[in-house]
């Protein structure tokens, strides 16, 4: 099952909010990578602006995807009516976002700890990579919640 197969099941407002959130995620990731790869030991004023824009994009992405998750209705499963769609791989596909969020959180902890224990304190690169992993974790976790609400109750159970 592809990710796009779940999109028609999402309410239009939720779909638009999630799409906007994922666009801001891309902007935040791009800004974080630009700072992480393109900087030395200190940030120039232009790189500080890019990092601030990346942090703002991260916050907006989390807000939009979180709002999309809250506005998405939970799929009801009626025992009398047949399932309108059934994809055996849907639950596993959606659970992969949860696994992605956990892995990203581990990366966040690693880069944050490395930055804290450096003798000179956190470098711009460790802050930028922490931002990237935080954005990835938030996006994956909220995408898991968003899509998990779309799955029928029987498919949401973990096996």
Coordinates of C-alpha atoms in Angstrom, one line a residue:
X1 CA 0.0 0.0 0.0
X2 CA 1.2 3.4 -0.8
X3 CA 1.0 6.5 1.3
X4 CA -1.3 8.2 -1.3
X5 CA -3.9 5.4 -0.8
X6 CA -4.7 6.9 2.6
X7 CA -5.0 10.5 1.4
X8 CA -8.6 10.2 0.0
X9 CA -9.7 9.0 3.5
X10 CA -8.5 12.1 5.2
X11 CA -10.9 15.0 5.6
X12 CA -10.0 17.9 3.2
X13 CA -9.0 20.4 6.0
X14 CA -6.8 17.9 7.7
X15 CA -5.2 17.0 4.3
X16 CA -4.4 20.7 3.5
X17 CA -3.0 21.3 7.0
X18 CA -0.8 18.2 6.8
X19 CA 0.4 19.1 3.3
X20 CA 1.3 22.6 4.5
X21 CA 3.1 21.1 7.5
X22 CA 5.1 18.7 5.3
X23 CA 6.1 21.7 3.1
X24 CA 7.4 23.6 6.2
X25 CA 9.1 20.4 7.2
X26 CA 11.0 20.4 3.9
X27 CA 11.9 24.1 4.4
X28 CA 13.1 23.4 8.0
X29 CA 15.2 20.4 6.9
X30 CA 16.7 22.4 4.0
X31 CA 17.6 25.3 6.3
X32 CA 19.0 22.9 9.0
X33 CA 21.1 21.1 6.4
X34 CA 22.4 24.3 4.9
X35 CA 23.6 25.5 8.4
X36 CA 25.0 22.1 9.3
X37 CA 26.9 21.6 6.1
X38 CA 27.8 25.1 5.2
X39 CA 29.1 26.5 8.4
X40 CA 32.4 26.5 10.2
X41 CA 33.0 27.0 13.9
X42 CA 30.8 30.1 14.0
X43 CA 27.7 31.4 12.2
X44 CA 27.7 34.4 9.9
X45 CA 24.7 36.7 10.2
X46 CA 23.2 35.2 7.0
X47 CA 23.5 31.7 8.4
X48 CA 22.0 32.8 11.7
X49 CA 19.0 34.1 9.7
X50 CA 18.8 30.8 7.9
X51 CA 18.9 28.9 11.1
X52 CA 16.2 31.1 12.6
X53 CA 14.1 30.5 9.5
X54 CA 14.6 26.8 9.9
X55 CA 13.5 26.9 13.6
X56 CA 10.4 28.9 12.7
X57 CA 9.6 26.4 9.9
X58 CA 10.0 23.6 12.5
X59 CA 7.6 25.2 14.8
X60 CA 5.1 25.9 12.0
X61 CA 5.4 22.4 10.7
X62 CA 4.7 20.9 14.2
X63 CA 1.7 23.2 14.6
X64 CA 0.2 22.5 11.2
X65 CA 0.7 18.7 11.3
X66 CA -0.5 18.7 14.9
X67 CA -3.6 20.6 14.0
X68 CA -4.2 18.3 11.1
X69 CA -4.0 15.3 13.5
X70 CA -6.5 16.9 15.9
X71 CA -8.9 17.8 13.1
X72 CA -8.8 14.4 11.5
X73 CA -11.8 12.3 12.6
X74 CA -11.2 8.8 13.9
X75 CA -12.3 6.1 11.5
X76 CA -15.3 4.2 12.9
X77 CA -15.7 0.5 12.2
X78 CA -19.2 -0.7 12.0
X79 CA -19.6 -4.5 12.4
X80 CA -22.8 -4.5 10.2
X81 CA -21.2 -2.9 7.1
X82 CA -18.3 -4.4 5.2
X83 CA -15.0 -2.6 5.4
X84 CA -14.9 0.1 2.7
X85 CA -11.3 -0.7 2.0
X86 CA -8.9 -3.2 3.3
X87 CA -5.1 -3.1 2.9
X88 CA -3.3 -5.7 5.0
X89 CA -0.1 -3.7 4.8
X90 CA -1.7 -0.4 5.9
X91 CA -1.1 -0.9 9.6
X92 CA 2.6 -1.9 9.0
X93 CA 3.1 1.1 6.7
X94 CA 1.6 3.5 9.3
X95 CA 3.6 1.9 12.1
X96 CA 6.8 2.6 10.1
X97 CA 6.3 6.4 10.9
X98 CA 6.3 5.6 14.6
X99 CA 9.6 3.6 14.2
X100 CA 11.0 6.6 12.2
X101 CA 10.0 9.0 15.0
X102 CA 11.8 6.8 17.6
X103 CA 14.9 6.5 15.5
X104 CA 14.9 10.3 14.9
X105 CA 14.5 10.9 18.6
X106 CA 17.6 8.7 19.3
X107 CA 19.5 10.8 16.7
X108 CA 18.3 14.0 18.5
X109 CA 19.5 12.7 21.9
X110 CA 22.9 11.8 20.4
X111 CA 23.6 15.1 18.7
X112 CA 22.2 17.1 21.7
X113 CA 24.4 15.1 24.1
X114 CA 27.4 15.5 21.9
X115 CA 26.8 19.3 21.8
X116 CA 26.4 19.5 25.5
X117 CA 29.6 17.5 26.3
X118 CA 31.9 19.4 23.9
X119 CA 34.5 21.4 25.8
X120 CA 33.5 24.6 23.8
X121 CA 29.8 23.9 24.1
X122 CA 27.3 23.1 21.4
X123 CA 28.6 24.0 17.9
X124 CA 26.4 25.4 15.2
X125 CA 26.5 22.0 13.5
X126 CA 25.3 20.1 16.5
X127 CA 22.5 22.6 17.0
X128 CA 21.6 22.3 13.3
X129 CA 21.6 18.5 13.3
X130 CA 19.6 18.5 16.5
X131 CA 17.1 20.7 14.8
X132 CA 17.0 18.3 11.8
X133 CA 16.4 15.3 14.0
X134 CA 13.8 17.1 16.1
X135 CA 11.9 18.1 13.0
X136 CA 12.1 14.6 11.6
X137 CA 10.9 13.1 14.9
X138 CA 8.0 15.5 15.2
X139 CA 7.0 15.0 11.5
X140 CA 7.1 11.3 11.7
X141 CA 5.3 11.0 15.0
X142 CA 2.5 13.4 14.0
X143 CA 2.2 11.7 10.6
X144 CA 1.8 8.4 12.5
X145 CA -0.9 9.9 14.7
X146 CA -2.6 11.4 11.7
X147 CA -2.7 8.2 9.6
X148 CA -3.4 6.0 12.6
X149 CA -6.7 7.9 13.0
X150 CA -7.6 7.1 9.4
X151 CA -7.2 3.4 9.7
X152 CA -10.2 1.3 10.8
X153 CA -10.1 0.2 14.4
X154 CA -9.3 -3.4 13.5
X155 CA -6.2 -2.3 11.4
X156 CA -4.9 0.0 14.2
X157 CA -4.1 -2.8 16.5
X158 CA -0.5 -3.7 16.6
X159 CA 0.4 -7.3 16.0

